[in-house]
Structures are given as C-alpha cells and as structure tokens.
C-alpha cells in the first residue's frame, strides 16, 4: 500500500519473465468458432492456412487445447532487449483524481516500435525465418505494427513488405521513415500493386483506405510470391497467444506484491492488447479460481463490440481471407478517417468476441475528444505521452477511479498502456486546435454493412 | 560475463537509487574558473546571479567544495516515475561486431522528453516553485530540453516560456506540439519579442538561429519579467550536478555485478550528459582510487574541444550572460544548420573544459554521415532508434570495440545513450536519401570568431 512498499515501477527480474505463452482458449468452455474457407464454408484446414501463414503459426492458430507454448530461446533473447515492461503504479494520477482506488498500468511503449506489437512481431518473424522463408507481407494502420514487424524482420534478416493504410501513410511520414531505418518497404494502401487494390481504387477513387483493405493487398502479395507468407498484428488466435506475455508479466508483478486486480481495462481494436493483457486473469475466471471485471474500450466511431453483431464475416475488405466468427460491423465498413487512433478495424478477435458473448467481459465505447482529454490529463501527471489507442483505456480507467471516489471503494484498477503517442502529434494538434471530430456512425449507416454480411449457418 | 549472470538490462531497485547528487568539482584540484560579470570582469556574486537564476540554484552553481547535495523528496518522487533508467548490456551489438569488448549503455530515453534532460529540468522547476516564482524561461535547440522543462513545469504548476532555435522549430513541429501538451509556450528564435532578437534579426536577416542566440532571448525575458527566472539545460555547474544521477546509477549498476568500466564515452554539446555520466568515475580518478579513459565526442561541425581555445567567452550570442572560461569556438560562431543533432553549442561546460585542459579526458570529433551509419547499425541490432546526439557516442563506442577486436582486448566500454530519435526523422530521411551534409568549418572561419573573443586576464 505505502510508497515504501510498492515501487512506482515494478520490473520483474529476467528470471521471472514468462517462459511460456498462455493459450486462453484451452480454458474456454465455449471455444471461439473456427475460421471458415470462404468458398466451401467448411473449417479451414492446416493445409489451407499454410498457403497464407507459416506452418508453426498455423499450428498455434488451430490449437485450442494446449494451455502453454514454450517461448523459443531466440525470442526470449529478443524479449530481453525491451522486456520485462514496467507495471507502473499511477501514484500521481491517483493523487490528482483524489481517488481511493489503486491504479496500475502495464506500459508497453518502451521500445522503438512504441507499442506492444513487437511481442508478436518477433515471434512471427522467428517462425518465418525458421521455415526458411525469404520474407513476409503485412498491413499496418497507425503504423505501430508495421514498425514492430520491420524491427523483427531486420533482426532475423527477413524481407518485409508493408501495406500502410493511406490516411496513416499521409499523416505519418515519420512512421514510414522508421520502417526504412529497419529496411522495410512501405506502400500506401489501396495501391495499384495488387488486383484487389486496383479494384478498390476503381470503386472508391477517393478512399483513404482501411485495415481490411490493406490486409487484402498484403495477403494477395504473400500468396502470389515465392517464399513469402502473410503475418497479421491482431485479431488472430496466434497473436493473442504471443501477447499473453503482457498479462503474464502483469499478473506476476501484482502477485509479487500481493496485489489483486478488481478491474482490468484495455483498448480494443482487433483485440491484440486486450486479449494478451487479460489472458491469465480470464483464465482464473474461467477456471472459477478468481473473479475480475474486464472492460474492453473501443472508439465510438468504430464500435464493433457495442454496436456490431456476432456473426461470421470476412476479415478483410477484399474477401480473400477466411471467414471468422466475431463481433463485426461488416467487412465493408470503413471507419471515419477523422479517428486518430489505430482502433479502426471492423471486427474483433474471435476469442474476445466469444468471451463477450458469454458475458465474461464488458465493453464500452468512448468519443475521441474525451479520449484526448484523458490523454492530456494523464500525460501531465504521469509524464508519459500516451498513444490515442491506449488513451481509450486511460479514459475508462479514470472514469472507474472517479466512481470509486464517489463510493469510497478502494478498488485495484489495472489498465494496458499499449504505447506512446510520438507519432500521433498531428492528432494532438487537432485536439489543441479544437478541430477534433467526434463522428459516430448512425444506425442507418451500420445497417447498410450489416445487411451485406455473408449468410452462414 | 555469461548471459545468465548479467541481464540484458540492469534496473536498480528504487531503494538503490541515489539519495544525493555528486558535485564533481569538490574533488577537482584545479577548480573550474568562476563566472565573470561581463561589465566588471569580476567573479559573479550570488546576489548578481540571483537576478537570473533561482536562489537555491545559485548556491549549487557557486559551491565547489560540498561533495554531496541531498535530492529533495519531491524530486526523488518524480525521478521514480521514469528512473532508475536501465543500464543495458549490448549483447546483440557485441555479437554483430564480433568484439571481445563488453559494451554497456546507460539509456536515458525512456521518458516522454526522450532524453536525460528531465533529470535537471525537474530539479530546476522544483527550486523555482519553492521560491514562489510564477514561471521560468529557457531556450531549446533540438527540443529535448524544452520538452523536459515543459513536463517539469506542468508537474509543479509553473508557467514555461521556451525560445526554440528557429531551424529546429521549423524542422520539428511535433516537438512544439509535445510542449503544448504540457502547456508551455514556444517561440522560434531569433524572435521579435526581445530587443536582442530584433537586433540579431536586423544583422542576420536569414539566420536559422543558434542556442547562443536563444539563450540571450530567454535571459532577457526572465530578467525583465516579474516572478520569472531563467533556467538552462546544459553547460552550468548546477546542471552537471543534477545529471550526476546518470553516472551514480551507472556506477551502482556496474558495481552490483562486479563490472569495472575501462572506457567511458559520451556525446558532448554543452556537456550535461557527459558531465553527469562521468561524475563518479572521474571522482575516483581525481582521488586516485581508479583509472578510466573518458572520451567526449563532438560533431566535426561544432568542434569546441578539439578545435576551440580555452578562454573566457560569453555563453550567449547576445553577450548578456556572464562570461565563462571554457573551450569555445567564440560566441559568434553559429554552427551549420545542416547538422541534425542538438550538439550545436559554441562552448563547453567549464567543469569539463578544465578536466580536458588538465589531460583527464580525451575528445574526438566525428562527421555526421558516420554518426548516422552508426545509429542505423545500432538500431537494427539493439532495437532502439537513437537520437543523433547520442549516436555520436555510439560511433566512438563501436570504433573502440572494433579496436578491441583487433587487439583481442576484453575491455569494458560504457557509453551514454542520451535519448531517442523519434523527433529526428527528417534527419534520418536525409541520411537515407544521401542528402546528409558533412560540412566542417575551415580554420579561416574559426579564426574569425576566435579573434572576437573577449580579452580577459
């Protein structure tokens, strides 16, 4: 409790770092629904998936019964360059809010990619290298995933081809330059380099792109190039598996100081951070060993959990990827370019969708201006300039801490601070200039895309 | 020695963090020369200095006999938000270079200001607040100091007015935006807001500014505004005192693992990082308890130690500040705007100048392209995207490690990685595009400014 007892920042020793990733699906009674082949509507086989993904990652993707996967030594060594990440006790924020709540955040921004994305990037690059591939393709939205993958590929000597959502490409030239430091090639999406890109450009000439569209392009290039596979930074089971390192470290750090979380909060775009952060806690909840409130926070401009439907849908705009059962707004939904964060994906990880559908998790959507207000409040007392994505979690953590102030409850709130906002200063500038857009899609707009969902089962 | 024994990153416990700053001057036989009043040419008194600086900081500035200054609790608490900083064992760089040398770097970039500057900023803001001031003024070059001071002022609720060297202001709009997050006002220098700014603009209409010029403006505003003082991020004794926290942590971390440094390397602009990093090591050297090679690295475009003279000079272009005895290129020297790093100051801290003059320290100058080559090599193996300033130290650390490879010596090299390069991507872009400028001033150019040095004693 006292400042003497719990440090501002809890760093685990290297020897305390997780040796395995935890596969949350193994403890789920209702397993996430399988990916379907879009042509046959049958579950994707390992053989089919291996045209797109590395063999080892296909195994991880399909395995919903093995609880622990060993982290290979090469990946552990790389993790040690930037992990363990600190679990920070937000003493200054608590004092500012005058809340009896104890607030912790797991800060994943202390690496050059600026976010948690590196945790899965290095794993995926490792398996690609191990398989003897030449390179990988991917998409990136806000640019964090692309940067992370560039770093990982540079480390293992793999070629890296990134399709970057056009509006981010234009708003964030420096992101592209960082990827260049690590030797990646970066193409704004939609591009004329792929058939699907050309098709989308013909249909929507002025489009600023979307993650779903960039995914289609990256997959097309991967399957049509010798020695290449596609890698994805979120949504997939394998990504959540790798990201479990966040939650495992968080829990180990809390356990070390005898602290127990009451509320766990994370921002949710495709679900990579939230899925990783909550994994071991949700595991305990599923096994009936402990209870936690888990809150997913999404932007009001792209509200897949709070306003989407739970159905099979395409993961990409071009409909070249398998179908996933998830909370979705429809694969044709292209979120407002005015939203600054990277949480602009039409769907949500199948695992998180199933947990949400089973009532094991809450969801909340927040508007952009409120998010930046929380971000600035946080930056001024805790020092760290947060990414807009992470600031969604900050907003709800502050809301929950203020509720504790009203009720007098001394709850322990843990949230994921996924990254830094150094490459989001155009958005901060808009916020300072009062030019931020709080656009929320209407029910009518959402209905248009919902009606186009594929009809399955 | 083995990976098992020494972790990739050594984090001290909070309880192992320094409780005091170490005043290197107390152990120097030849003390740094006192600041002189430019009018009387007599040593500046505490009374005179207190028109410009906070009272407590004046005491620290003038005290060359007290060895330790307690770090106040409020500053310790703030330090705990981002310190201890990691001492990183560069296993991956060692492996890449195939050197028998052991390489460590003290990484000061894991805070939002992106550099070590916050260590002194929070101290100076604290003493300003304690004295009941309304606010402070300062200058910033590359922007790291201005950001750090903005954060510190925001924390203590002080007004913060920053004069930013014009070429950086234009090249780094996002830096300005970060300062805005923390509520600071930022003015490009030279500006029309001050008499000295107007004078410089009249004499050099196309000037891109310099640190010396921005200092003049900030001092003018401080002394002419009620309740304001001036604060400086480098050069001064007080700054080196606060920055000793870097070296104290570094030494404590090495001691903890039984490691002894052979060579200590730091980049040097005004000397804040180098002076802090080497403090406890140089203390041992001065007391005859141990020996170390210390190497200051400066840009070939602004070579104050390697090509300057040791003489009294003005600290600022406008000649409103006291005179300091230092290695200097002349206060009229305005370094090439093509140099990307923040090491663009015409002089060097009096303390470091005296140590250099006494033969206790070496100096080396390096050209910009070589610095960026080293930066990129480092980024690709160690993950961290380094600031151009820090990369000067990386370049020489690599050179020394390669010498060890030739000789087979297993030396322990420690260098200061002062910050991250997230706001230097325009420079990285120039480097990638082959547009980097390696301009080095000619002897004739340097002679022009040398002849204008004030004639003292």
mmCIF file of N, CA and C in Angstrom, chain A residues 233-342:
data_model
loop_
_atom_site.group_PDB
_atom_site.id
_atom_site.type_symbol
_atom_site.label_atom_id
_atom_site.label_comp_id
_atom_site.label_asym_id
_atom_site.label_seq_id
_atom_site.Cartn_x
_atom_site.Cartn_y
_atom_site.Cartn_z
ATOM 1 N N UNK A 233 -1.029 -8.498 -37.247
ATOM 2 C CA UNK A 233 -0.649 -7.996 -35.919
ATOM 3 C C UNK A 233 -1.732 -8.068 -34.874
ATOM 4 N N UNK A 234 -2.923 -8.525 -35.257
ATOM 5 C CA UNK A 234 -4.022 -8.549 -34.280
ATOM 6 C C UNK A 234 -5.015 -9.623 -34.680
ATOM 7 N N UNK A 235 -6.138 -9.650 -34.014
ATOM 8 C CA UNK A 235 -7.312 -10.461 -34.341
ATOM 9 C C UNK A 235 -7.086 -11.971 -34.167
ATOM 10 N N UNK A 236 -5.982 -12.502 -34.740
ATOM 11 C CA UNK A 236 -5.781 -13.942 -34.770
ATOM 12 C C UNK A 236 -5.483 -14.537 -33.396
ATOM 13 N N UNK A 237 -5.802 -15.820 -33.265
ATOM 14 C CA UNK A 237 -5.536 -16.539 -32.017
ATOM 15 C C UNK A 237 -4.048 -16.546 -31.690
ATOM 16 N N UNK A 238 -3.219 -16.761 -32.706
ATOM 17 C CA UNK A 238 -1.765 -16.826 -32.504
ATOM 18 C C UNK A 238 -1.237 -15.508 -31.928
ATOM 19 N N UNK A 239 -1.825 -14.400 -32.373
ATOM 20 C CA UNK A 239 -1.368 -13.089 -31.887
ATOM 21 C C UNK A 239 -1.721 -12.935 -30.415
ATOM 22 N N UNK A 240 -2.946 -13.317 -30.080
ATOM 23 C CA UNK A 240 -3.341 -13.246 -28.674
ATOM 24 C C UNK A 240 -2.460 -14.145 -27.812
ATOM 25 N N UNK A 241 -2.079 -15.288 -28.388
ATOM 26 C CA UNK A 241 -1.186 -16.192 -27.662
ATOM 27 C C UNK A 241 0.134 -15.484 -27.331
ATOM 28 N N UNK A 242 0.773 -14.896 -28.348
ATOM 29 C CA UNK A 242 2.050 -14.210 -28.110
ATOM 30 C C UNK A 242 1.888 -13.042 -27.139
ATOM 31 N N UNK A 243 0.778 -12.335 -27.294
ATOM 32 C CA UNK A 243 0.571 -11.157 -26.448
ATOM 33 C C UNK A 243 0.254 -11.537 -25.005
ATOM 34 N N UNK A 244 0.021 -12.803 -24.743
ATOM 35 C CA UNK A 244 -0.253 -13.205 -23.354
ATOM 36 C C UNK A 244 0.935 -12.862 -22.450
ATOM 37 N N UNK A 245 2.095 -12.625 -23.059
ATOM 38 C CA UNK A 245 3.262 -12.232 -22.263
ATOM 39 C C UNK A 245 2.966 -10.952 -21.459
ATOM 40 N N UNK A 246 2.116 -10.090 -22.007
ATOM 41 C CA UNK A 246 1.746 -8.854 -21.291
ATOM 42 C C UNK A 246 1.026 -9.194 -19.995
ATOM 43 N N UNK A 247 -0.004 -10.019 -20.117
ATOM 44 C CA UNK A 247 -0.803 -10.363 -18.947
ATOM 45 C C UNK A 247 -0.035 -11.201 -17.938
ATOM 46 N N UNK A 248 0.787 -12.117 -18.470
ATOM 47 C CA UNK A 248 1.561 -12.981 -17.560
ATOM 48 C C UNK A 248 2.528 -12.147 -16.730
ATOM 49 N N UNK A 249 3.194 -11.194 -17.365
ATOM 50 C CA UNK A 249 4.089 -10.314 -16.600
ATOM 51 C C UNK A 249 3.303 -9.463 -15.605
ATOM 52 N N UNK A 250 2.156 -8.972 -16.060
ATOM 53 C CA UNK A 250 1.342 -8.116 -15.188
ATOM 54 C C UNK A 250 0.930 -8.882 -13.934
ATOM 55 N N UNK A 251 0.462 -10.093 -14.159
ATOM 56 C CA UNK A 251 -0.016 -10.890 -13.030
ATOM 57 C C UNK A 251 1.140 -11.267 -12.100
ATOM 58 N N UNK A 252 2.272 -11.620 -12.695
ATOM 59 C CA UNK A 252 3.434 -11.965 -11.869
ATOM 60 C C UNK A 252 3.864 -10.776 -11.012
ATOM 61 N N UNK A 253 3.816 -9.591 -11.600
ATOM 62 C CA UNK A 253 4.226 -8.391 -10.860
ATOM 63 C C UNK A 253 3.246 -8.086 -9.726
ATOM 64 N N UNK A 254 1.961 -8.219 -10.007
ATOM 65 C CA UNK A 254 0.949 -7.990 -8.962
ATOM 66 C C UNK A 254 1.092 -9.030 -7.856
ATOM 67 N N UNK A 255 1.233 -10.285 -8.251
ATOM 68 C CA UNK A 255 1.367 -11.376 -7.272
ATOM 69 C C UNK A 255 2.572 -11.132 -6.368
ATOM 70 N N UNK A 256 3.659 -10.642 -6.970
ATOM 71 C CA UNK A 256 4.891 -10.403 -6.226
ATOM 72 C C UNK A 256 4.664 -9.445 -5.064
ATOM 73 N N UNK A 257 3.726 -8.514 -5.253
ATOM 74 C CA UNK A 257 3.460 -7.538 -4.208
ATOM 75 C C UNK A 257 2.129 -7.789 -3.505
ATOM 76 N N UNK A 258 1.577 -8.968 -3.726
ATOM 77 C CA UNK A 258 0.342 -9.328 -3.021
ATOM 78 C C UNK A 258 -0.859 -8.499 -3.422
ATOM 79 N N UNK A 259 -0.837 -7.950 -4.627
ATOM 80 C CA UNK A 259 -1.961 -7.136 -5.081
ATOM 81 C C UNK A 259 -2.895 -7.980 -5.934
ATOM 82 N N UNK A 260 -4.197 -7.726 -5.810
ATOM 83 C CA UNK A 260 -5.150 -8.419 -6.669
ATOM 84 C C UNK A 260 -5.973 -7.398 -7.447
ATOM 85 N N UNK A 261 -6.017 -7.560 -8.759
ATOM 86 C CA UNK A 261 -6.792 -6.658 -9.607
ATOM 87 C C UNK A 261 -8.286 -6.879 -9.396
ATOM 88 N N UNK A 262 -9.056 -5.784 -9.395
ATOM 89 C CA UNK A 262 -10.514 -5.901 -9.401
ATOM 90 C C UNK A 262 -11.062 -5.669 -10.802
ATOM 91 N N UNK A 263 -10.500 -4.646 -11.463
ATOM 92 C CA UNK A 263 -10.990 -4.270 -12.788
ATOM 93 C C UNK A 263 -9.801 -4.236 -13.739
ATOM 94 N N UNK A 264 -9.949 -4.857 -14.897
ATOM 95 C CA UNK A 264 -8.887 -4.846 -15.903
ATOM 96 C C UNK A 264 -9.434 -4.217 -17.167
ATOM 97 N N UNK A 265 -8.718 -3.204 -17.651
ATOM 98 C CA UNK A 265 -9.235 -2.383 -18.740
ATOM 99 C C UNK A 265 -8.223 -2.336 -19.879
ATOM 100 N N UNK A 266 -8.688 -2.521 -21.095
ATOM 101 C CA UNK A 266 -7.794 -2.387 -22.235
ATOM 102 C C UNK A 266 -8.521 -1.841 -23.437
ATOM 103 N N UNK A 267 -7.792 -1.121 -24.274
ATOM 104 C CA UNK A 267 -8.381 -0.674 -25.522
ATOM 105 C C UNK A 267 -8.493 -1.873 -26.451
ATOM 106 N N UNK A 268 -9.452 -1.812 -27.369
ATOM 107 C CA UNK A 268 -9.681 -2.954 -28.248
ATOM 108 C C UNK A 268 -9.965 -2.485 -29.662
ATOM 109 N N UNK A 269 -9.068 -2.863 -30.561
ATOM 110 C CA UNK A 269 -9.277 -2.637 -31.985
ATOM 111 C C UNK A 269 -9.566 -3.991 -32.589
ATOM 112 N N UNK A 270 -8.505 -4.755 -32.826
ATOM 113 C CA UNK A 270 -8.667 -6.148 -33.230
ATOM 114 C C UNK A 270 -8.596 -7.064 -32.027
ATOM 115 N N UNK A 271 -8.040 -6.559 -30.922
ATOM 116 C CA UNK A 271 -8.019 -7.320 -29.675
ATOM 117 C C UNK A 271 -6.654 -7.804 -29.220
ATOM 118 N N UNK A 272 -5.580 -7.428 -29.903
ATOM 119 C CA UNK A 272 -4.269 -7.996 -29.565
ATOM 120 C C UNK A 272 -3.807 -7.610 -28.162
ATOM 121 N N UNK A 273 -3.970 -6.350 -27.823
ATOM 122 C CA UNK A 273 -3.524 -5.931 -26.497
ATOM 123 C C UNK A 273 -4.450 -6.462 -25.416
ATOM 124 N N UNK A 274 -5.749 -6.265 -25.614
ATOM 125 C CA UNK A 274 -6.693 -6.672 -24.584
ATOM 126 C C UNK A 274 -6.622 -8.177 -24.360
ATOM 127 N N UNK A 275 -6.578 -8.924 -25.454
ATOM 128 C CA UNK A 275 -6.510 -10.377 -25.335
ATOM 129 C C UNK A 275 -5.281 -10.834 -24.583
ATOM 130 N N UNK A 276 -4.154 -10.145 -24.822
ATOM 131 C CA UNK A 276 -2.919 -10.504 -24.129
ATOM 132 C C UNK A 276 -2.936 -10.099 -22.671
ATOM 133 N N UNK A 277 -3.421 -8.894 -22.425
ATOM 134 C CA UNK A 277 -3.433 -8.365 -21.057
ATOM 135 C C UNK A 277 -4.302 -9.208 -20.135
ATOM 136 N N UNK A 278 -5.481 -9.597 -20.627
ATOM 137 C CA UNK A 278 -6.421 -10.264 -19.717
ATOM 138 C C UNK A 278 -6.177 -11.771 -19.605
ATOM 139 N N UNK A 279 -5.363 -12.331 -20.511
ATOM 140 C CA UNK A 279 -5.288 -13.794 -20.632
ATOM 141 C C UNK A 279 -5.224 -14.555 -19.294
ATOM 142 N N UNK A 280 -4.200 -14.330 -18.460
ATOM 143 C CA UNK A 280 -4.116 -15.167 -17.250
ATOM 144 C C UNK A 280 -5.219 -14.855 -16.228
ATOM 145 N N UNK A 281 -5.697 -13.619 -16.252
ATOM 146 C CA UNK A 281 -6.785 -13.259 -15.326
ATOM 147 C C UNK A 281 -8.077 -13.956 -15.766
ATOM 148 N N UNK A 282 -8.351 -13.855 -17.057
ATOM 149 C CA UNK A 282 -9.545 -14.504 -17.591
ATOM 150 C C UNK A 282 -9.455 -16.016 -17.401
ATOM 151 N N UNK A 283 -8.231 -16.544 -17.501
ATOM 152 C CA UNK A 283 -8.026 -17.974 -17.255
ATOM 153 C C UNK A 283 -8.503 -18.353 -15.868
ATOM 154 N N UNK A 284 -8.111 -17.572 -14.869
ATOM 155 C CA UNK A 284 -8.560 -17.835 -13.496
ATOM 156 C C UNK A 284 -10.080 -17.729 -13.381
ATOM 157 N N UNK A 285 -10.617 -16.736 -14.083
ATOM 158 C CA UNK A 285 -12.069 -16.535 -14.044
ATOM 159 C C UNK A 285 -12.787 -17.732 -14.669
ATOM 160 N N UNK A 286 -12.279 -18.208 -15.802
ATOM 161 C CA UNK A 286 -12.882 -19.357 -16.484
ATOM 162 C C UNK A 286 -12.791 -20.620 -15.634
ATOM 163 N N UNK A 287 -11.671 -20.719 -14.889
ATOM 164 C CA UNK A 287 -11.495 -21.916 -14.058
ATOM 165 C C UNK A 287 -12.148 -21.756 -12.686
ATOM 166 N N UNK A 288 -12.798 -20.602 -12.487
ATOM 167 C CA UNK A 288 -13.500 -20.373 -11.233
ATOM 168 C C UNK A 288 -12.585 -20.108 -10.045
ATOM 169 N N UNK A 289 -11.351 -19.727 -10.314
ATOM 170 C CA UNK A 289 -10.390 -19.508 -9.229
ATOM 171 C C UNK A 289 -10.423 -18.082 -8.690
ATOM 172 N N UNK A 290 -10.884 -17.154 -9.511
ATOM 173 C CA UNK A 290 -10.940 -15.755 -9.081
ATOM 174 C C UNK A 290 -11.920 -15.026 -9.979
ATOM 175 N N UNK A 291 -12.345 -13.844 -9.556
ATOM 176 C CA UNK A 291 -13.251 -13.081 -10.406
ATOM 177 C C UNK A 291 -12.655 -11.706 -10.696
ATOM 178 N N UNK A 292 -12.871 -11.236 -11.865
ATOM 179 C CA UNK A 292 -12.381 -9.931 -12.303
ATOM 180 C C UNK A 292 -13.443 -9.305 -13.192
ATOM 181 N N UNK A 293 -13.548 -7.980 -13.133
ATOM 182 C CA UNK A 293 -14.322 -7.270 -14.155
ATOM 183 C C UNK A 293 -13.351 -6.925 -15.273
ATOM 184 N N UNK A 294 -13.716 -7.237 -16.480
ATOM 185 C CA UNK A 294 -12.862 -6.930 -17.630
ATOM 186 C C UNK A 294 -13.636 -5.993 -18.549
ATOM 187 N N UNK A 295 -13.005 -4.873 -18.898
ATOM 188 C CA UNK A 295 -13.687 -3.894 -19.758
ATOM 189 C C UNK A 295 -12.883 -3.637 -21.031
ATOM 190 N N UNK A 296 -13.499 -3.913 -22.172
ATOM 191 C CA UNK A 296 -12.920 -3.576 -23.475
ATOM 192 C C UNK A 296 -13.392 -2.177 -23.851
ATOM 193 N N UNK A 297 -12.447 -1.338 -24.275
ATOM 194 C CA UNK A 297 -12.831 0.029 -24.649
ATOM 195 C C UNK A 297 -12.549 0.236 -26.132
ATOM 196 N N UNK A 298 -13.580 0.675 -26.832
ATOM 197 C CA UNK A 298 -13.429 0.875 -28.277
ATOM 198 C C UNK A 298 -13.878 2.283 -28.636
ATOM 199 N N UNK A 299 -13.450 2.769 -29.809
ATOM 200 C CA UNK A 299 -13.865 4.113 -30.206
ATOM 201 C C UNK A 299 -15.336 4.133 -30.623
ATOM 202 N N UNK A 300 -16.024 5.185 -30.286
ATOM 203 C CA UNK A 300 -17.430 5.328 -30.675
ATOM 204 C C UNK A 300 -17.568 5.359 -32.194
ATOM 205 N N UNK A 301 -16.464 5.669 -32.884
ATOM 206 C CA UNK A 301 -16.517 5.740 -34.353
ATOM 207 C C UNK A 301 -16.399 4.368 -35.012
ATOM 208 N N UNK A 302 -16.001 3.374 -34.231
ATOM 209 C CA UNK A 302 -15.808 2.026 -34.800
ATOM 210 C C UNK A 302 -16.171 0.981 -33.748
ATOM 211 N N UNK A 303 -17.475 0.936 -33.394
ATOM 212 C CA UNK A 303 -17.928 0.207 -32.190
ATOM 213 C C UNK A 303 -18.313 -1.242 -32.444
ATOM 214 N N UNK A 304 -17.341 -2.081 -32.766
ATOM 215 C CA UNK A 304 -17.680 -3.452 -33.163
ATOM 216 C C UNK A 304 -18.353 -4.243 -32.050
ATOM 217 N N UNK A 305 -17.875 -4.131 -30.804
ATOM 218 C CA UNK A 305 -18.494 -4.892 -29.713
ATOM 219 C C UNK A 305 -19.831 -4.288 -29.296
ATOM 220 N N UNK A 306 -19.840 -2.971 -29.117
ATOM 221 C CA UNK A 306 -21.037 -2.352 -28.535
ATOM 222 C C UNK A 306 -22.183 -2.178 -29.530
ATOM 223 N N UNK A 307 -21.864 -2.139 -30.826
ATOM 224 C CA UNK A 307 -22.941 -1.942 -31.802
ATOM 225 C C UNK A 307 -22.881 -2.911 -32.984
ATOM 226 N N UNK A 308 -21.948 -3.836 -32.948
ATOM 227 C CA UNK A 308 -21.852 -4.815 -34.028
ATOM 228 C C UNK A 308 -22.724 -6.032 -33.765
ATOM 229 N N UNK A 309 -22.627 -7.003 -34.632
ATOM 230 C CA UNK A 309 -23.343 -8.266 -34.439
ATOM 231 C C UNK A 309 -22.342 -9.406 -34.390
ATOM 232 N N UNK A 310 -22.730 -10.491 -33.728
ATOM 233 C CA UNK A 310 -21.845 -11.653 -33.596
ATOM 234 C C UNK A 310 -22.157 -12.605 -34.733
ATOM 235 N N UNK A 311 -21.308 -12.625 -35.734
ATOM 236 C CA UNK A 311 -21.611 -13.394 -36.945
ATOM 237 C C UNK A 311 -20.328 -13.705 -37.697
ATOM 238 N N UNK A 312 -20.424 -14.663 -38.601
ATOM 239 C CA UNK A 312 -19.286 -14.916 -39.488
ATOM 240 C C UNK A 312 -19.140 -13.752 -40.460
ATOM 241 N N UNK A 313 -17.905 -13.330 -40.655
ATOM 242 C CA UNK A 313 -17.663 -12.212 -41.572
ATOM 243 C C UNK A 313 -16.262 -12.367 -42.161
ATOM 244 N N UNK A 314 -16.032 -11.634 -43.219
ATOM 245 C CA UNK A 314 -14.698 -11.597 -43.790
ATOM 246 C C UNK A 314 -13.787 -10.734 -42.910
ATOM 247 N N UNK A 315 -12.517 -11.154 -42.825
ATOM 248 C CA UNK A 315 -11.551 -10.377 -42.046
ATOM 249 C C UNK A 315 -11.043 -9.178 -42.833
ATOM 250 N N UNK A 316 -11.261 -9.192 -44.131
ATOM 251 C CA UNK A 316 -10.691 -8.143 -44.986
ATOM 252 C C UNK A 316 -11.739 -7.620 -45.945
ATOM 253 N N UNK A 317 -11.485 -6.453 -46.475
ATOM 254 C CA UNK A 317 -12.418 -5.813 -47.396
ATOM 255 C C UNK A 317 -12.522 -6.580 -48.707
ATOM 256 N N UNK A 318 -11.376 -7.136 -49.124
ATOM 257 C CA UNK A 318 -11.355 -7.809 -50.423
ATOM 258 C C UNK A 318 -11.939 -9.206 -50.396
ATOM 259 N N UNK A 319 -12.272 -9.701 -49.201
ATOM 260 C CA UNK A 319 -12.892 -11.012 -49.024
ATOM 261 C C UNK A 319 -12.015 -12.141 -49.555
ATOM 262 N N UNK A 320 -10.710 -11.991 -49.438
ATOM 263 C CA UNK A 320 -9.803 -13.061 -49.841
ATOM 264 C C UNK A 320 -9.392 -13.912 -48.643
ATOM 265 N N UNK A 321 -9.601 -13.392 -47.423
ATOM 266 C CA UNK A 321 -9.199 -14.112 -46.208
ATOM 267 C C UNK A 321 -10.305 -15.072 -45.779
ATOM 268 N N UNK A 322 -9.981 -15.986 -44.859
ATOM 269 C CA UNK A 322 -11.019 -16.855 -44.309
ATOM 270 C C UNK A 322 -12.086 -16.033 -43.591
ATOM 271 N N UNK A 323 -13.204 -16.670 -43.352
ATOM 272 C CA UNK A 323 -14.274 -16.051 -42.570
ATOM 273 C C UNK A 323 -14.039 -16.331 -41.096
ATOM 274 N N UNK A 324 -14.276 -15.326 -40.266
ATOM 275 C CA UNK A 324 -14.141 -15.510 -38.827
ATOM 276 C C UNK A 324 -15.452 -15.146 -38.161
ATOM 277 N N UNK A 325 -15.799 -15.908 -37.125
ATOM 278 C CA UNK A 325 -16.988 -15.528 -36.358
ATOM 279 C C UNK A 325 -16.565 -14.515 -35.313
ATOM 280 N N UNK A 326 -17.166 -13.361 -35.375
ATOM 281 C CA UNK A 326 -16.727 -12.281 -34.484
ATOM 282 C C UNK A 326 -17.792 -11.200 -34.378
ATOM 283 N N UNK A 327 -17.642 -10.347 -33.386
ATOM 284 C CA UNK A 327 -18.445 -9.133 -33.365
ATOM 285 C C UNK A 327 -17.908 -8.259 -34.476
ATOM 286 N N UNK A 328 -18.823 -7.849 -35.365
ATOM 287 C CA UNK A 328 -18.365 -7.132 -36.557
ATOM 288 C C UNK A 328 -19.362 -6.062 -36.976
ATOM 289 N N UNK A 329 -18.831 -5.072 -37.657
ATOM 290 C CA UNK A 329 -19.661 -4.023 -38.248
ATOM 291 C C UNK A 329 -19.880 -4.291 -39.727
ATOM 292 N N UNK A 330 -19.289 -5.398 -40.188
ATOM 293 C CA UNK A 330 -19.345 -5.716 -41.626
ATOM 294 C C UNK A 330 -18.028 -5.347 -42.282
ATOM 295 N N UNK A 331 -17.520 -6.258 -43.126
ATOM 296 C CA UNK A 331 -16.177 -6.048 -43.665
ATOM 297 C C UNK A 331 -16.133 -4.867 -44.633
ATOM 298 N N UNK A 332 -17.268 -4.388 -45.049
ATOM 299 C CA UNK A 332 -17.280 -3.218 -45.925
ATOM 300 C C UNK A 332 -17.220 -1.900 -45.172
ATOM 301 N N UNK A 333 -17.363 -1.974 -43.858
ATOM 302 C CA UNK A 333 -17.372 -0.750 -43.051
ATOM 303 C C UNK A 333 -15.978 -0.115 -43.047
ATOM 304 N N UNK A 334 -15.896 1.116 -43.507
ATOM 305 C CA UNK A 334 -14.614 1.840 -43.463
ATOM 306 C C UNK A 334 -14.758 2.988 -42.470
ATOM 307 N N UNK A 335 -14.061 2.889 -41.330
ATOM 308 C CA UNK A 335 -14.262 3.878 -40.274
ATOM 309 C C UNK A 335 -13.839 5.267 -40.711
ATOM 310 N N UNK A 336 -14.409 6.246 -40.078
ATOM 311 C CA UNK A 336 -14.089 7.637 -40.355
ATOM 312 C C UNK A 336 -12.582 7.883 -40.283
ATOM 313 N N UNK A 337 -12.046 8.517 -41.321
ATOM 314 C CA UNK A 337 -10.617 8.846 -41.355
ATOM 315 C C UNK A 337 -10.289 9.859 -40.264
ATOM 316 N N UNK A 338 -11.324 10.483 -39.715
ATOM 317 C CA UNK A 338 -11.086 11.501 -38.695
ATOM 318 C C UNK A 338 -10.693 10.893 -37.362
ATOM 319 N N UNK A 339 -10.887 9.590 -37.224
ATOM 320 C CA UNK A 339 -10.479 8.996 -35.961
ATOM 321 C C UNK A 339 -8.984 8.756 -35.968
ATOM 322 N N UNK A 340 -8.327 9.293 -34.932
ATOM 323 C CA UNK A 340 -6.869 9.352 -34.923
ATOM 324 C C UNK A 340 -6.212 8.050 -34.514
ATOM 325 N N UNK A 341 -6.910 7.251 -33.772
ATOM 326 C CA UNK A 341 -6.276 6.061 -33.222
ATOM 327 C C UNK A 341 -6.194 4.921 -34.222
ATOM 328 N N UNK A 342 -5.545 3.862 -33.816
ATOM 329 C CA UNK A 342 -5.391 2.720 -34.689
ATOM 330 C C UNK A 342 -6.499 1.695 -34.508
#
